[in-house]
Amino acid sequence: MHRLPASMGDLSTCVLCGPTPATLVVAANGFRIVRCGRCNLVFVDGARDLENLDTFYSGTYYQGEDNAVYGYRDYTADRSIHLKNSQVLLSVIERRATGSGRVLLDVGCAHGFFLRAAQARGWVPHGVDISAEAVEYARRDLGLAVTRGNIDDCRLPPLSVDVVTLIGTIEHLTDPMRTLRSAARLLRSGGLLAITTPDIEGRLGYFSWKPPEHLFYFSARTLARLLDETGFVVELRRIEWKYYGLADLGQRLWGYWGLPNPNRWARALESVGLGRLSVKIPTNEMLVIARRR
Ligand SMILES: [Zn+2]
């Protein structure tokens, strides 16, 4: 599915700086993660040339008993938790949304739970996702207008969108610069962009290198630079607090600590009916709200 990029000597291609001297941060899963010598952006070397990533987001990605590092234990079973997190984020967005337009595009919408929550609050929801299974669920089970592919596959006219969201999406993209440029084209002037993504400088330290799932590793500064370059002004940045189901959280921590049998804890909680019980905790992710210039 994926491969090591061809060596370019000491130069890597940074989405912000072009060909650039870069230092190796870590080699993981057969990928080189490098830091740009000019802007400090950390990324998988050659991310832009990766192909067939859609196969990574199929099969057991969203439902795998042993998923502890990549993917989810049972994404759709945690539907009520995704909906709760969506309500919190929508409240933040709605406090800042100006004008009467209610068209919202969620890039990397997965099964569409955020869009469902948005629709219930009066938004006109559109979504796009690379995963065939997730798109099928969003269409069939939730009746949502969701496109399979990337943002450029959405048939929305320029300047027609009021809010674009990338919730835990931008770190998965092969070219976040291109996606944000497309978001800027679709958004009307003054429209909002909301991004959540792991913060490489996050204080909590629960941070994993996990290519090819995560291809870009942002700090507040590198994300702000990318937003500035693509036509946005940052209005808000804060630590993201999120609800997690206990089974999902336990399995993630187990994986993070590299402990054996990651699903043992999750199964034990599920067997006594506590697996879907949720707790709200601070995460290593940042929420950034930016406005289209
Ligand atoms: Zn750079």
CSV table of C-alpha atoms and ligand atoms in Angstrom, one decimal:
chain,number,residue,atom,x,y,z
A,1,MET,CA,0.0,0.0,0.0
A,2,HIS,CA,2.7,2.5,1.0
A,3,ARG,CA,6.3,2.8,0.4
A,4,LEU,CA,9.4,4.7,1.4
A,5,PRO,CA,9.8,7.8,-0.7
A,6,ALA,CA,12.8,8.0,-3.1
A,7,SER,CA,15.7,9.6,-1.4
A,8,MET,CA,16.4,13.2,-2.4
A,9,GLY,CA,19.7,13.4,-0.7
A,10,ASP,CA,19.5,15.8,2.3
A,11,LEU,CA,16.5,17.7,0.8
A,12,SER,CA,12.9,17.0,1.7
A,13,THR,CA,9.9,18.8,0.2
A,14,CYS,CA,8.0,20.9,2.8
A,15,VAL,CA,4.5,22.0,1.9
A,16,LEU,CA,5.3,25.4,3.2
A,17,CYS,CA,8.9,25.9,2.0
A,18,GLY,CA,9.3,23.6,-1.0
A,19,PRO,CA,12.7,21.7,-1.3
A,20,THR,CA,14.3,22.2,2.1
A,21,PRO,CA,17.1,20.9,4.3
A,22,ALA,CA,15.4,18.6,6.9
A,23,THR,CA,16.5,16.6,9.9
A,24,LEU,CA,15.3,13.2,10.7
A,25,VAL,CA,13.1,13.2,13.8
A,26,VAL,CA,12.3,9.5,13.9
A,27,ALA,CA,11.9,6.5,11.6
A,28,ALA,CA,8.6,4.7,12.2
A,29,ASN,CA,6.8,1.9,10.4
A,30,GLY,CA,9.1,2.2,7.4
A,31,PHE,CA,8.6,6.0,7.1
A,32,ARG,CA,11.0,8.9,7.7
A,33,ILE,CA,9.5,11.7,9.8
A,34,VAL,CA,11.5,14.9,9.3
A,35,ARG,CA,11.6,18.4,10.6
A,36,CYS,CA,11.9,21.3,8.0
A,37,GLY,CA,15.1,23.2,8.6
A,38,ARG,CA,13.3,26.4,7.6
A,39,CYS,CA,9.9,26.4,9.2
A,40,ASN,CA,10.1,23.5,11.7
A,41,LEU,CA,7.1,21.7,10.3
A,42,VAL,CA,7.3,18.0,11.1
A,43,PHE,CA,6.0,15.6,8.4
A,44,VAL,CA,6.4,12.2,6.8
A,45,ASP,CA,9.0,12.6,4.1
A,46,GLY,CA,7.3,12.1,0.7
A,47,ALA,CA,3.8,12.3,2.1
A,48,ARG,CA,2.5,14.0,-1.0
A,49,ASP,CA,3.4,11.0,-3.1
A,50,LEU,CA,1.7,8.3,-1.0
A,51,GLU,CA,-0.9,6.5,-2.9
A,52,ASN,CA,-3.9,4.2,-2.2
A,53,LEU,CA,-4.3,5.5,1.4
A,54,ASP,CA,-8.0,4.7,1.1
A,55,THR,CA,-7.2,1.0,1.7
A,56,PHE,CA,-5.7,2.0,5.1
A,57,TYR,CA,-9.1,3.4,6.1
A,58,SER,CA,-11.1,0.3,5.2
A,59,GLY,CA,-11.4,-3.1,6.7
A,60,THR,CA,-10.7,-3.0,10.4
A,61,TYR,CA,-9.7,0.7,10.7
A,62,TYR,CA,-13.0,1.8,12.2
A,63,GLN,CA,-13.8,-1.5,14.0
A,64,GLY,CA,-11.0,-3.7,15.2
A,65,GLU,CA,-10.9,-5.5,18.6
A,66,ASP,CA,-7.1,-5.1,18.7
A,67,ASN,CA,-6.8,-1.6,17.4
A,68,ALA,CA,-4.8,0.2,20.0
A,69,VAL,CA,-2.4,2.4,18.1
A,70,TYR,CA,-4.2,2.9,14.8
A,71,GLY,CA,-7.9,3.3,14.1
A,72,TYR,CA,-10.8,2.6,16.5
A,73,ARG,CA,-12.1,-0.3,18.6
A,74,ASP,CA,-15.7,0.3,17.5
A,75,TYR,CA,-16.3,3.7,16.0
A,76,THR,CA,-20.1,3.4,15.3
A,77,ALA,CA,-20.8,1.9,18.8
A,78,ASP,CA,-19.4,5.1,20.3
A,79,ARG,CA,-21.9,7.1,18.3
A,80,SER,CA,-23.4,8.9,21.3
A,81,ILE,CA,-20.0,9.9,22.4
A,82,HIS,CA,-19.1,11.4,19.0
A,83,LEU,CA,-22.4,13.2,19.0
A,84,LYS,CA,-21.6,14.7,22.5
A,85,ASN,CA,-18.2,15.9,21.2
A,86,SER,CA,-19.9,17.4,18.2
A,87,GLN,CA,-22.3,19.4,20.3
A,88,VAL,CA,-19.4,21.0,22.2
A,89,LEU,CA,-17.6,21.9,19.0
A,90,LEU,CA,-20.7,23.3,17.3
A,91,SER,CA,-21.4,25.5,20.3
A,92,VAL,CA,-17.9,27.1,19.9
A,93,ILE,CA,-18.4,27.5,16.1
A,94,GLU,CA,-21.9,29.0,16.5
A,95,ARG,CA,-20.6,31.6,19.0
A,96,ARG,CA,-18.3,32.9,16.3
A,97,ALA,CA,-20.3,32.4,13.1
A,98,THR,CA,-21.4,35.6,11.5
A,99,GLY,CA,-24.2,36.1,8.9
A,100,SER,CA,-27.2,34.0,8.2
A,101,GLY,CA,-25.6,31.4,6.0
A,102,ARG,CA,-25.8,27.9,7.4
A,103,VAL,CA,-23.8,25.7,4.9
A,104,LEU,CA,-21.3,23.6,6.6
A,105,LEU,CA,-18.7,21.2,5.0
A,106,ASP,CA,-17.0,18.6,7.1
A,107,VAL,CA,-13.7,17.3,5.5
A,108,GLY,CA,-12.9,13.9,6.8
A,109,CYS,CA,-16.4,13.4,8.0
A,110,ALA,CA,-16.1,9.6,8.6
A,111,HIS,CA,-19.5,8.2,9.4
A,112,GLY,CA,-21.2,11.6,9.6
A,113,PHE,CA,-22.0,11.9,13.3
A,114,PHE,CA,-20.7,15.5,13.4
A,115,LEU,CA,-22.9,16.4,10.3
A,116,ARG,CA,-25.9,14.7,11.9
A,117,ALA,CA,-25.4,16.9,15.0
A,118,ALA,CA,-25.0,20.0,12.9
A,119,GLN,CA,-28.1,19.2,10.8
A,120,ALA,CA,-30.1,19.0,14.0
A,121,ARG,CA,-29.0,22.5,15.0
A,122,GLY,CA,-30.1,24.0,11.6
A,123,TRP,CA,-27.0,23.6,9.5
A,124,VAL,CA,-27.1,22.4,5.9
A,125,PRO,CA,-24.5,19.6,6.1
A,126,HIS,CA,-22.1,18.4,3.4
A,127,GLY,CA,-19.3,16.0,4.0
A,128,VAL,CA,-16.4,14.3,2.2
A,129,ASP,CA,-14.3,11.3,3.3
A,130,ILE,CA,-11.8,8.9,1.7
A,131,SER,CA,-13.3,5.8,3.4
A,132,ALA,CA,-15.9,4.0,1.2
A,133,GLU,CA,-17.4,2.2,4.3
A,134,ALA,CA,-17.7,5.4,6.3
A,135,VAL,CA,-19.3,7.3,3.3
A,136,GLU,CA,-21.7,4.4,2.8
A,137,TYR,CA,-22.8,4.5,6.4
A,138,ALA,CA,-23.3,8.3,6.4
A,139,ARG,CA,-25.5,8.0,3.3
A,140,ARG,CA,-27.5,4.9,4.1
A,141,ASP,CA,-27.8,5.1,7.9
A,142,LEU,CA,-27.9,8.9,8.3
A,143,GLY,CA,-29.2,10.0,4.9
A,144,LEU,CA,-26.5,12.6,4.6
A,145,ALA,CA,-25.0,14.3,1.5
A,146,VAL,CA,-21.5,12.9,1.6
A,147,THR,CA,-19.0,12.6,-1.2
A,148,ARG,CA,-16.3,10.0,-1.3
A,149,GLY,CA,-12.9,11.4,-2.0
A,150,ASN,CA,-11.1,14.6,-1.1
A,151,ILE,CA,-12.3,18.2,-0.8
A,152,ASP,CA,-11.9,18.8,-4.5
A,153,ASP,CA,-14.4,16.1,-5.3
A,154,CYS,CA,-17.2,18.1,-3.5
A,155,ARG,CA,-19.4,19.8,-6.2
A,156,LEU,CA,-19.9,22.9,-4.2
A,157,PRO,CA,-19.6,26.3,-5.8
A,158,PRO,CA,-16.9,28.7,-4.8
A,159,LEU,CA,-17.8,31.1,-2.0
A,160,SER,CA,-20.9,29.0,-1.1
A,161,VAL,CA,-19.8,27.6,2.3
A,162,ASP,CA,-20.1,29.3,5.7
A,163,VAL,CA,-18.1,26.8,7.8
A,164,VAL,CA,-15.5,24.2,7.0
A,165,THR,CA,-14.4,21.7,9.7
A,166,LEU,CA,-11.5,19.4,9.8
A,167,ILE,CA,-11.9,17.4,13.0
A,168,GLY,CA,-8.9,15.2,13.5
A,169,THR,CA,-8.4,15.2,9.8
A,170,ILE,CA,-5.5,17.6,8.8
A,171,GLU,CA,-2.8,15.3,10.2
A,172,HIS,CA,-4.0,12.5,7.9
A,173,LEU,CA,-3.8,14.5,4.7
A,174,THR,CA,-1.1,14.0,2.1
A,175,ASP,CA,-1.1,17.7,1.2
A,176,PRO,CA,-2.8,19.9,3.9
A,177,MET,CA,-1.7,23.1,2.0
A,178,ARG,CA,-3.8,22.0,-1.0
A,179,THR,CA,-6.8,21.1,1.1
A,180,LEU,CA,-6.7,24.5,3.0
A,181,ARG,CA,-6.4,26.4,-0.3
A,182,SER,CA,-9.5,24.5,-1.5
A,183,ALA,CA,-11.3,25.3,1.7
A,184,ALA,CA,-10.5,28.9,1.2
A,185,ARG,CA,-12.0,28.8,-2.3
A,186,LEU,CA,-15.2,27.3,-1.1
A,187,LEU,CA,-15.6,29.6,1.9
A,188,ARG,CA,-17.2,33.0,1.6
A,189,SER,CA,-15.1,35.9,2.9
A,190,GLY,CA,-15.5,35.9,6.7
A,191,GLY,CA,-16.4,32.2,6.8
A,192,LEU,CA,-15.0,30.0,9.5
A,193,LEU,CA,-12.6,27.1,9.5
A,194,ALA,CA,-12.4,24.8,12.6
A,195,ILE,CA,-9.5,22.4,13.0
A,196,THR,CA,-8.6,19.9,15.7
A,197,THR,CA,-5.3,18.1,15.5
A,198,PRO,CA,-2.6,16.7,17.9
A,199,ASP,CA,-0.2,19.4,19.1
A,200,ILE,CA,3.4,18.2,18.8
A,201,GLU,CA,4.2,20.6,21.7
A,202,GLY,CA,1.2,19.6,23.8
A,203,ARG,CA,1.8,19.5,27.5
A,204,LEU,CA,0.1,16.2,28.3
A,205,GLY,CA,2.7,14.2,26.3
A,206,TYR,CA,0.2,11.6,25.1
A,207,PHE,CA,1.7,11.7,21.6
A,208,SER,CA,2.4,8.9,19.1
A,209,TRP,CA,4.3,8.8,15.8
A,210,LYS,CA,2.0,6.8,13.6
A,211,PRO,CA,2.5,7.0,9.9
A,212,PRO,CA,0.8,6.4,7.5
A,213,GLU,CA,-2.2,7.3,9.7
A,214,HIS,CA,-0.7,10.6,10.8
A,215,LEU,CA,1.4,12.3,8.1
A,216,PHE,CA,1.7,15.8,9.5
A,217,TYR,CA,2.6,16.8,13.1
A,218,PHE,CA,1.7,20.4,13.8
A,219,SER,CA,2.6,22.9,16.5
A,220,ALA,CA,0.5,26.0,17.1
A,221,ARG,CA,3.1,27.9,15.2
A,222,THR,CA,3.4,25.7,12.1
A,223,LEU,CA,-0.4,25.4,11.9
A,224,ALA,CA,-0.7,29.2,12.2
A,225,ARG,CA,1.8,29.6,9.4
A,226,LEU,CA,-0.1,27.2,7.1
A,227,LEU,CA,-3.3,29.0,7.8
A,228,ASP,CA,-1.8,32.4,7.1
A,229,GLU,CA,-0.4,31.1,3.8
A,230,THR,CA,-3.8,29.8,2.7
A,231,GLY,CA,-5.8,32.9,3.5
A,232,PHE,CA,-6.9,32.5,7.1
A,233,VAL,CA,-6.6,34.5,10.3
A,234,VAL,CA,-6.5,32.5,13.5
A,235,GLU,CA,-9.1,33.7,16.0
A,236,LEU,CA,-9.0,31.0,18.7
A,237,ARG,CA,-6.6,28.3,19.9
A,238,ARG,CA,-7.1,26.2,22.9
A,239,ILE,CA,-6.5,22.7,24.3
A,240,GLU,CA,-9.3,20.3,23.2
A,241,TRP,CA,-11.3,18.6,25.9
A,242,LYS,CA,-13.1,15.5,24.6
A,243,TYR,CA,-15.4,12.8,25.8
A,244,TYR,CA,-14.0,9.3,25.5
A,245,GLY,CA,-15.8,6.0,26.0
A,246,LEU,CA,-14.0,4.0,28.8
A,247,ALA,CA,-13.4,1.0,26.5
A,248,ASP,CA,-11.9,3.1,23.8
A,249,LEU,CA,-9.8,5.2,26.2
A,250,GLY,CA,-8.5,2.1,28.0
A,251,GLN,CA,-7.5,0.5,24.7
A,252,ARG,CA,-5.8,3.7,23.5
A,253,LEU,CA,-3.8,4.0,26.8
A,254,TRP,CA,-2.9,0.3,26.7
A,255,GLY,CA,-1.5,0.8,23.1
A,256,TYR,CA,0.2,4.0,24.1
A,257,TRP,CA,2.1,2.3,26.9
A,258,GLY,CA,2.8,-0.7,24.6
A,259,LEU,CA,1.2,-3.1,27.0
A,260,PRO,CA,0.1,-6.6,25.8
A,261,ASN,CA,-3.5,-7.6,25.0
A,262,PRO,CA,-4.8,-4.1,24.5
A,263,ASN,CA,-8.4,-5.3,24.3
A,264,ARG,CA,-8.4,-7.0,27.7
A,265,TRP,CA,-9.2,-3.9,29.6
A,266,ALA,CA,-11.8,-2.8,27.1
A,267,ARG,CA,-13.5,-6.2,27.1
A,268,ALA,CA,-13.7,-6.3,30.9
A,269,LEU,CA,-15.4,-2.9,30.9
A,270,GLU,CA,-17.8,-3.9,28.2
A,271,SER,CA,-18.7,-7.1,30.0
A,272,VAL,CA,-19.9,-5.1,33.0
A,273,GLY,CA,-21.7,-2.5,30.9
A,274,LEU,CA,-19.2,0.3,31.4
A,275,GLY,CA,-17.5,0.3,28.0
A,276,ARG,CA,-19.6,3.1,26.6
A,277,LEU,CA,-19.6,5.2,29.8
A,278,SER,CA,-17.9,8.5,28.8
A,279,VAL,CA,-15.5,10.8,30.6
A,280,LYS,CA,-14.4,14.2,29.5
A,281,ILE,CA,-10.7,14.7,29.7
A,282,PRO,CA,-8.1,17.2,28.4
A,283,THR,CA,-6.3,15.9,25.3
A,284,ASN,CA,-3.0,16.6,23.6
A,285,GLU,CA,-5.0,18.1,20.7
A,286,MET,CA,-5.5,21.7,19.9
A,287,LEU,CA,-8.7,23.4,18.6
A,288,VAL,CA,-8.0,26.2,16.2
A,289,ILE,CA,-10.7,28.5,14.8
A,290,ALA,CA,-9.7,30.7,11.9
A,291,ARG,CA,-11.5,33.1,9.7
A,292,ARG,CA,-11.3,33.4,5.9
A,293,ARG,CA,-9.9,36.7,4.9
B,1,ZN,ZN,9.2,24.3,5.9
